[in-house]
mmCIF file of C-alpha atoms and ligand atoms in Angstrom:
data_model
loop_
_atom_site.group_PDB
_atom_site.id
_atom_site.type_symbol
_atom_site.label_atom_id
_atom_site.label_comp_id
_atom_site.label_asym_id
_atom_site.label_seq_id
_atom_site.Cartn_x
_atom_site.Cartn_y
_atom_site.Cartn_z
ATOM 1 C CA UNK A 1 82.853 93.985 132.196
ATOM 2 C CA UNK A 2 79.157 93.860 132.917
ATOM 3 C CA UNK A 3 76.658 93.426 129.130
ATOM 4 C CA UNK A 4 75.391 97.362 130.162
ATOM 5 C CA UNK A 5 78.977 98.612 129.858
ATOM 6 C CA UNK A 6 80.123 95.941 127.151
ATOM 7 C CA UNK A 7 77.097 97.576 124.960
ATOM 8 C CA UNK A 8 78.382 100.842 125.934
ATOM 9 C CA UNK A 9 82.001 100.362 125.147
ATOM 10 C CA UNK A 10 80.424 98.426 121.729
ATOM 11 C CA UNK A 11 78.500 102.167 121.133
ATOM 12 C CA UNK A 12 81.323 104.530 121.572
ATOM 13 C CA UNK A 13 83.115 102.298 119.526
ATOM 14 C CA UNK A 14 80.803 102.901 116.626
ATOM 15 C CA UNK A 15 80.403 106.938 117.373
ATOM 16 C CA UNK A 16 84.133 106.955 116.979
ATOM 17 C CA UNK A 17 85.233 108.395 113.352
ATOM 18 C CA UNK A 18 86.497 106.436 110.760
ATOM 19 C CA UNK A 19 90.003 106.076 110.482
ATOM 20 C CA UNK A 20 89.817 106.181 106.876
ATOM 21 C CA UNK A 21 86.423 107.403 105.066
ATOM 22 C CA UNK A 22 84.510 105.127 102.582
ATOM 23 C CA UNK A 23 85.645 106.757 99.773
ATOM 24 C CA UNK A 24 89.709 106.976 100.713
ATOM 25 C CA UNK A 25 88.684 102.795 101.202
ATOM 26 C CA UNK A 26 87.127 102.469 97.694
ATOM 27 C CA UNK A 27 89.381 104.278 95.913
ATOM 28 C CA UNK A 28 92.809 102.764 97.406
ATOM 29 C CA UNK A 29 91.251 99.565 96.571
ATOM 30 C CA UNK A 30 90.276 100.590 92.842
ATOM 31 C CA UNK A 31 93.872 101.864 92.738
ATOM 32 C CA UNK A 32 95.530 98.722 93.499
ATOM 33 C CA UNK A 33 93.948 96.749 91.293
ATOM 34 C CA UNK A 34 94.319 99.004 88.564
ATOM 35 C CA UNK A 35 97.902 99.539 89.574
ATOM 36 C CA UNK A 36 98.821 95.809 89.362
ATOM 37 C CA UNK A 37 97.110 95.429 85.749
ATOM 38 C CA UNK A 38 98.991 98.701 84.696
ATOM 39 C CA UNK A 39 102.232 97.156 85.831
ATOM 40 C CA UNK A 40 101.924 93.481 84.066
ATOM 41 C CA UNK A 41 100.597 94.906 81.278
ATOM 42 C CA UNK A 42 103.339 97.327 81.122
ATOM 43 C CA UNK A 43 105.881 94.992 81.593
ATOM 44 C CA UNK A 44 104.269 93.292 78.581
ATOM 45 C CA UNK A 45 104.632 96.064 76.128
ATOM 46 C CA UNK A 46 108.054 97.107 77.417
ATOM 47 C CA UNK A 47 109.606 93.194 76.588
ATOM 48 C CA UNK A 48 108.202 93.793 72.815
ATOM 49 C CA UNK A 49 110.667 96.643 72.539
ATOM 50 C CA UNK A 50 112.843 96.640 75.820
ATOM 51 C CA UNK A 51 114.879 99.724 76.973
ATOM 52 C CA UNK A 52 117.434 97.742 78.611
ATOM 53 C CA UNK A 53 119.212 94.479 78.479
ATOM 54 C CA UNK A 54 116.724 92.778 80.259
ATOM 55 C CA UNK A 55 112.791 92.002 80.021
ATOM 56 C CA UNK A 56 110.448 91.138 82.750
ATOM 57 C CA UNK A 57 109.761 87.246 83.379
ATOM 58 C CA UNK A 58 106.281 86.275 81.056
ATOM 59 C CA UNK A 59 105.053 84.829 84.519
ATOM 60 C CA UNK A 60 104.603 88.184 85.903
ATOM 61 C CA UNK A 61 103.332 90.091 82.766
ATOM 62 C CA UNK A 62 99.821 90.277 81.607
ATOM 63 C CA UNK A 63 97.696 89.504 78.414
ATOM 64 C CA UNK A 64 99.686 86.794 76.951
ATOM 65 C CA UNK A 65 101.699 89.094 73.446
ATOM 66 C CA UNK A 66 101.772 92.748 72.950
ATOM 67 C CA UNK A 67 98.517 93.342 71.544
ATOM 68 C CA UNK A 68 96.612 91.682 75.231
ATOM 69 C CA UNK A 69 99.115 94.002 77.303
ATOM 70 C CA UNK A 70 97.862 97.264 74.929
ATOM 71 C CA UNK A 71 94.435 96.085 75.643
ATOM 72 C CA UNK A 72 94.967 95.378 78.993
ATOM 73 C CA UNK A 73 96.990 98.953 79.478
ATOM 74 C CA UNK A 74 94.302 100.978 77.722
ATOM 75 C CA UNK A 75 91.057 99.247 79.480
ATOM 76 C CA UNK A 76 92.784 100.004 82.910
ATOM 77 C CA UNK A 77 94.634 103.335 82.539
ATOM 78 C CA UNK A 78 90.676 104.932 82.819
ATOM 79 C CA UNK A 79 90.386 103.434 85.683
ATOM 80 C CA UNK A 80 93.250 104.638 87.062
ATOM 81 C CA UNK A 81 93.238 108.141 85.845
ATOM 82 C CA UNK A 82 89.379 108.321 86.883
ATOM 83 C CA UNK A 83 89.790 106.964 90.217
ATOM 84 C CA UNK A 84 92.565 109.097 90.745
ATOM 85 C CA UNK A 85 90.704 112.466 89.616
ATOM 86 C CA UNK A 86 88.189 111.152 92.409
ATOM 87 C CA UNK A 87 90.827 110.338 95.142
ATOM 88 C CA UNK A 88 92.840 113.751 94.462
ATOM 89 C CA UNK A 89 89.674 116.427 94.309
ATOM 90 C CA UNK A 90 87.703 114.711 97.407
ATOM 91 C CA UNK A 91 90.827 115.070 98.857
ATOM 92 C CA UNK A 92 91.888 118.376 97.999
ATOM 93 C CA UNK A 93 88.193 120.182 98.365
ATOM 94 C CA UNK A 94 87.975 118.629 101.996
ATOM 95 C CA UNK A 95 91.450 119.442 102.800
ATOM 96 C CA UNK A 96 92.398 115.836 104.014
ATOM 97 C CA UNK A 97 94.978 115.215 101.868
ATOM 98 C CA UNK A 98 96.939 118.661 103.649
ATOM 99 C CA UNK A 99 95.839 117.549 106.829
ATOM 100 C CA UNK A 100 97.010 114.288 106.992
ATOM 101 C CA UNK A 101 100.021 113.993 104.767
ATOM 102 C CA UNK A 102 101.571 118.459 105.627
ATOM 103 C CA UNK A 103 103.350 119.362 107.159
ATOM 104 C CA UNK A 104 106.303 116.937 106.500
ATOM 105 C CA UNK A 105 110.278 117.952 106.684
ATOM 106 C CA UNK A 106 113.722 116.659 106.184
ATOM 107 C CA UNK A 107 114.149 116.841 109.804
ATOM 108 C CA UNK A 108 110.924 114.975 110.998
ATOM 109 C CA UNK A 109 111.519 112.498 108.339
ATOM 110 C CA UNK A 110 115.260 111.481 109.717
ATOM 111 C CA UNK A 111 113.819 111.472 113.437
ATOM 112 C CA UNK A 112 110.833 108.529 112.402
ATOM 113 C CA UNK A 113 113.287 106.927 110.471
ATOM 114 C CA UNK A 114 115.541 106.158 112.780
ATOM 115 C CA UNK A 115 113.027 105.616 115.755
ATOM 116 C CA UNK A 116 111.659 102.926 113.017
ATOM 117 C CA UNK A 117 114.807 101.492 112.409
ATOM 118 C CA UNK A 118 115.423 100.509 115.968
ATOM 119 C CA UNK A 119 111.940 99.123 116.540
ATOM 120 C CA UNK A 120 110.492 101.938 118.520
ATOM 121 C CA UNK A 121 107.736 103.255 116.331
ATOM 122 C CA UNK A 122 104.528 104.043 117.598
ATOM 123 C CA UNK A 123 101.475 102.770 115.859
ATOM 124 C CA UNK A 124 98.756 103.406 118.520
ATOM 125 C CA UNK A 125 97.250 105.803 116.701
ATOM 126 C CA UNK A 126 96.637 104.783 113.352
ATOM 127 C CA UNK A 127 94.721 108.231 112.169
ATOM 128 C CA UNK A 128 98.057 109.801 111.904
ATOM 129 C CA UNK A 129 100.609 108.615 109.514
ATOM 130 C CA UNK A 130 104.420 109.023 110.741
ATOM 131 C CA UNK A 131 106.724 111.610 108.522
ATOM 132 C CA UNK A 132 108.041 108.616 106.657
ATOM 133 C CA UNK A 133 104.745 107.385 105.465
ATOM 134 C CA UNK A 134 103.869 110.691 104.747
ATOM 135 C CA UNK A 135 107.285 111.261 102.150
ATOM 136 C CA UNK A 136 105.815 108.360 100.724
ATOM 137 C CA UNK A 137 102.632 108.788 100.291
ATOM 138 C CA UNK A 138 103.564 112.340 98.846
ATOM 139 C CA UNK A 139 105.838 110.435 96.817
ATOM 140 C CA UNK A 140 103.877 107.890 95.152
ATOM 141 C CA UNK A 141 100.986 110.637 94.446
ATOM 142 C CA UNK A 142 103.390 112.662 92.618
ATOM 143 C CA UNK A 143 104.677 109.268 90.910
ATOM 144 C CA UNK A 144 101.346 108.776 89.992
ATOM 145 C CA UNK A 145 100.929 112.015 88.453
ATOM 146 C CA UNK A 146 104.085 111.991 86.206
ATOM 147 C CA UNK A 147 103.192 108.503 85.014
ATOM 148 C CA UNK A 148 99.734 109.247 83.673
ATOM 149 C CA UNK A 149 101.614 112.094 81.934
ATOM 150 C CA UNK A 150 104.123 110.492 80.476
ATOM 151 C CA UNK A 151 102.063 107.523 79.454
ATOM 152 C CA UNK A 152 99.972 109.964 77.339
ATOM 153 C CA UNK A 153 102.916 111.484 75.878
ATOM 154 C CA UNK A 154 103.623 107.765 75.019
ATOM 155 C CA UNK A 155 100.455 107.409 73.913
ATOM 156 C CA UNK A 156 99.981 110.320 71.785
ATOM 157 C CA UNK A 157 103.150 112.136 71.229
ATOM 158 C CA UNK A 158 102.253 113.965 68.315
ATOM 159 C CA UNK A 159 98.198 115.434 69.434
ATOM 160 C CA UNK A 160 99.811 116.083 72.836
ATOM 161 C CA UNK A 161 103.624 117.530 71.617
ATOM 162 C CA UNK A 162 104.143 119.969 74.443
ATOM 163 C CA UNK A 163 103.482 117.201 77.079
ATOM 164 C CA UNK A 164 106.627 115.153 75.085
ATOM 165 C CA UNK A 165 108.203 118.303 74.761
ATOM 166 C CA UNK A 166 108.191 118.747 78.451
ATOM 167 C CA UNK A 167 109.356 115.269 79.065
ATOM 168 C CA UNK A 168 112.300 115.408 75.992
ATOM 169 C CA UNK A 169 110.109 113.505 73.202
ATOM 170 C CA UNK A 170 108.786 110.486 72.853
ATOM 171 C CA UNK A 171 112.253 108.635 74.399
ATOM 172 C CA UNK A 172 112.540 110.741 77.146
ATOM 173 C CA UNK A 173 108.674 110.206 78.270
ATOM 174 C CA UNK A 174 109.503 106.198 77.823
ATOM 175 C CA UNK A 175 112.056 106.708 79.937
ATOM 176 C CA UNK A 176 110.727 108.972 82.432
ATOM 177 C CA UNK A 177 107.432 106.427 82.347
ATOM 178 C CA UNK A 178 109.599 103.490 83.368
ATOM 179 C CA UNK A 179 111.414 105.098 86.161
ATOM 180 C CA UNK A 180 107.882 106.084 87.667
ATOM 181 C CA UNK A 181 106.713 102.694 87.388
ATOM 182 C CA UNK A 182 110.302 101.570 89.027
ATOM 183 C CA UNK A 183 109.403 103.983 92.341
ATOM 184 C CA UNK A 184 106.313 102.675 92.239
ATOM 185 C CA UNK A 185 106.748 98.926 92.348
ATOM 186 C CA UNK A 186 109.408 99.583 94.784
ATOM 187 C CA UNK A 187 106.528 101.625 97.117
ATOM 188 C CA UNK A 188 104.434 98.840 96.967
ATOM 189 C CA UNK A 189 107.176 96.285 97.799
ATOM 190 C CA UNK A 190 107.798 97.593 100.756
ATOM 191 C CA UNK A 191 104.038 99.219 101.386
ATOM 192 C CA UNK A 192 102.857 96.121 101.443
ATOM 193 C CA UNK A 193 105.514 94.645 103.810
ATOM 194 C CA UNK A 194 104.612 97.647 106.501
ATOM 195 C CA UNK A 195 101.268 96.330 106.319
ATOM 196 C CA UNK A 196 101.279 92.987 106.649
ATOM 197 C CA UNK A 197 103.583 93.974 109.897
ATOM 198 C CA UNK A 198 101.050 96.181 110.862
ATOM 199 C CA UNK A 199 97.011 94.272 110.409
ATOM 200 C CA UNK A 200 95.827 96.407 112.067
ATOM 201 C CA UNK A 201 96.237 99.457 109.352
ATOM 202 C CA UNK A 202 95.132 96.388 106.770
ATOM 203 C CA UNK A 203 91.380 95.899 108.636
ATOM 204 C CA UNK A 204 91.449 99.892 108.984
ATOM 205 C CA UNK A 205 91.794 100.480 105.143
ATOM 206 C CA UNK A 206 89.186 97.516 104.465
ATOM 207 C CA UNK A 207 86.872 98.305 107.080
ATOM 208 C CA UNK A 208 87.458 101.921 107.999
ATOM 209 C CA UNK A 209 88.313 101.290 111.889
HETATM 210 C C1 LIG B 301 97.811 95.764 96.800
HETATM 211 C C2 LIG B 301 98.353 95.957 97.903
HETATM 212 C C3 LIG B 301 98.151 97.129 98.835
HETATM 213 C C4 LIG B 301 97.945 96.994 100.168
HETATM 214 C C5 LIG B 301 97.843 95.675 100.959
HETATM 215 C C6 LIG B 301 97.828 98.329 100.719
HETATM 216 C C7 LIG B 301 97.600 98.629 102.054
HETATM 217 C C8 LIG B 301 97.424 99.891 102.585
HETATM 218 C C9 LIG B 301 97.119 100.184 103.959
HETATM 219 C C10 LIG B 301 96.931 99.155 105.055
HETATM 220 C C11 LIG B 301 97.072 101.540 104.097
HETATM 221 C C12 LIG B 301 96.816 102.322 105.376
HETATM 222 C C13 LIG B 301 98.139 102.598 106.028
HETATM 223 C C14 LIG B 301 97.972 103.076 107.449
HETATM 224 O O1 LIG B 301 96.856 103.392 107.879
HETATM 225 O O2 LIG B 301 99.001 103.145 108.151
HETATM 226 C C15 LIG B 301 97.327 102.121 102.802
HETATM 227 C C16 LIG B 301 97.347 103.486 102.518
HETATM 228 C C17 LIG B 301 97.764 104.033 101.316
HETATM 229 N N1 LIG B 301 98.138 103.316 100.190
HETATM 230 FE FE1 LIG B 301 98.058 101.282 99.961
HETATM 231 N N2 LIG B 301 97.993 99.249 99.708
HETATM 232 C C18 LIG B 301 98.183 98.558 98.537
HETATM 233 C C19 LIG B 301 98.394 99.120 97.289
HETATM 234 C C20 LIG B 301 98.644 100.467 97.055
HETATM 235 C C21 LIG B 301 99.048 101.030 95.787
HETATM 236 C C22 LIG B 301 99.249 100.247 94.493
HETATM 237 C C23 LIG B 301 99.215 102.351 95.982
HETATM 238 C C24 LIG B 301 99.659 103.419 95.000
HETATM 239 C C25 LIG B 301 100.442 103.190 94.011
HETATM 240 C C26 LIG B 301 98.895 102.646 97.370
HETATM 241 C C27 LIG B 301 98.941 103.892 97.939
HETATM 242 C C28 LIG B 301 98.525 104.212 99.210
HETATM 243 C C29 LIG B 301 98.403 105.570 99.734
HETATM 244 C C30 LIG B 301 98.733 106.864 98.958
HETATM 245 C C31 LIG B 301 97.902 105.453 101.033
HETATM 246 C C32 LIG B 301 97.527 106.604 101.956
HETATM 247 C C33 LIG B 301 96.063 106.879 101.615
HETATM 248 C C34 LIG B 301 95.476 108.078 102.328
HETATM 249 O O3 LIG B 301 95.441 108.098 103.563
HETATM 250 O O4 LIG B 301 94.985 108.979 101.631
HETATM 251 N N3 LIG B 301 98.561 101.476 97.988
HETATM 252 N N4 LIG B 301 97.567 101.108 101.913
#
């Protein structure tokens, strides 16, 4: 290819829209972070007072005794819950979030999963997700909802009784709290396999193309 039409491929390149906008980038990124500190610091109050038979190795928990993972939990859960407000309106009032995770069904869903499964999947376009990363995406965003919930039902189960009310009490919101933060480190398990198998959606959500 001659420089002129190197310069112009190099042009059209840069006309062409984002894959993912700015602020999709900035706030996935806020949300990981936040995410990880929610989920060692969590880990950290849950072995002061486990649910179940076991606790979560120290190595993987954050701020060191109880008190640190409180600290921890309540510096980053406004993050979260802010960055989140951010990610869910932008993407409500400009209707991307219906146009690029609706329409999804049971039936689209089984058909990507098993052209995944043998190895077939497309990724040549990465501006469309597939109806499996759609489920999941839809899946994690409601996860996220019902564990901000139940975390201030935790929190405050007395000022906010209908919210524990709705979740059984205070044990039932633990309980319902954990199981969202189960689904979730299980998403990004294997979210973050599918990308590393994928860098090319990694640079997209860093860069935007
Ligand atoms: C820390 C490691 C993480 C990595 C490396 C990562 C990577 C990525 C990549 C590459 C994409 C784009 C996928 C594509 O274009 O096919 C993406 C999208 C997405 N990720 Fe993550 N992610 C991480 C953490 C998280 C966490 C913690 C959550 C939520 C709990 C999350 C939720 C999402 C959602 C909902 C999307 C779709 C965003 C949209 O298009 O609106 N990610 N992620």
């Amino acid at each position: 290819m001659n420089s002129l039409a190197e310069a112009e491929a190099q042009k059209a390149v840069g006309r062409r829209p984002a894959i993912h906008s700015l602020y999709v980038r900035i706030t996935h990124w806020i949300n990981a972070v936040a995410m990880l500190i929610m989920i060692g610091s969590g880990w950290q109050i849950y072995n002061a007072s486990p649910l179940f038979p076991f606790t979560f190795p120290s190595e993987v928990t954050l701020g060191g005794w109880l008190a640190g993972g409180l600290l921890w939990h309540f510096a980053a859960m406004w993050v979260l819950a802010a960055n989140g407000l951010v990610y869910l309106v932008a993407g409500l009032v400009t209707g991307r979030l219906r146009r690029k995770l609706l329409p999804v069904s049971a039936r689209s869903v089984m058909a990507d999963l098993a052209v995944a499964l043998t190895g077939r999947l497309s990724h040549a376009d990465l501006s469309v997700y597939n109806a499996v990363q759609k489920l999941l995406y839809l899946g994690v965003l409601v996860a996220g909802l019902v564990i901000v919930a139940s975390g201030l039902a935790v929190w405050k189960p007395v000022q906010l009784r209908p919210l524990a009310v709705l979740f059984g009490g205070y044990e039932g919101a633990r309980l319902v709290h954990f199981f969202a933060m189960a689904f979730i480190a299980l998403f990004l398990v294997v979210h973050v396999v599918m990308a590393l198998l994928v860098p090319r959606s990694l640079r997209a959500m860093v860069l935007g193309r």
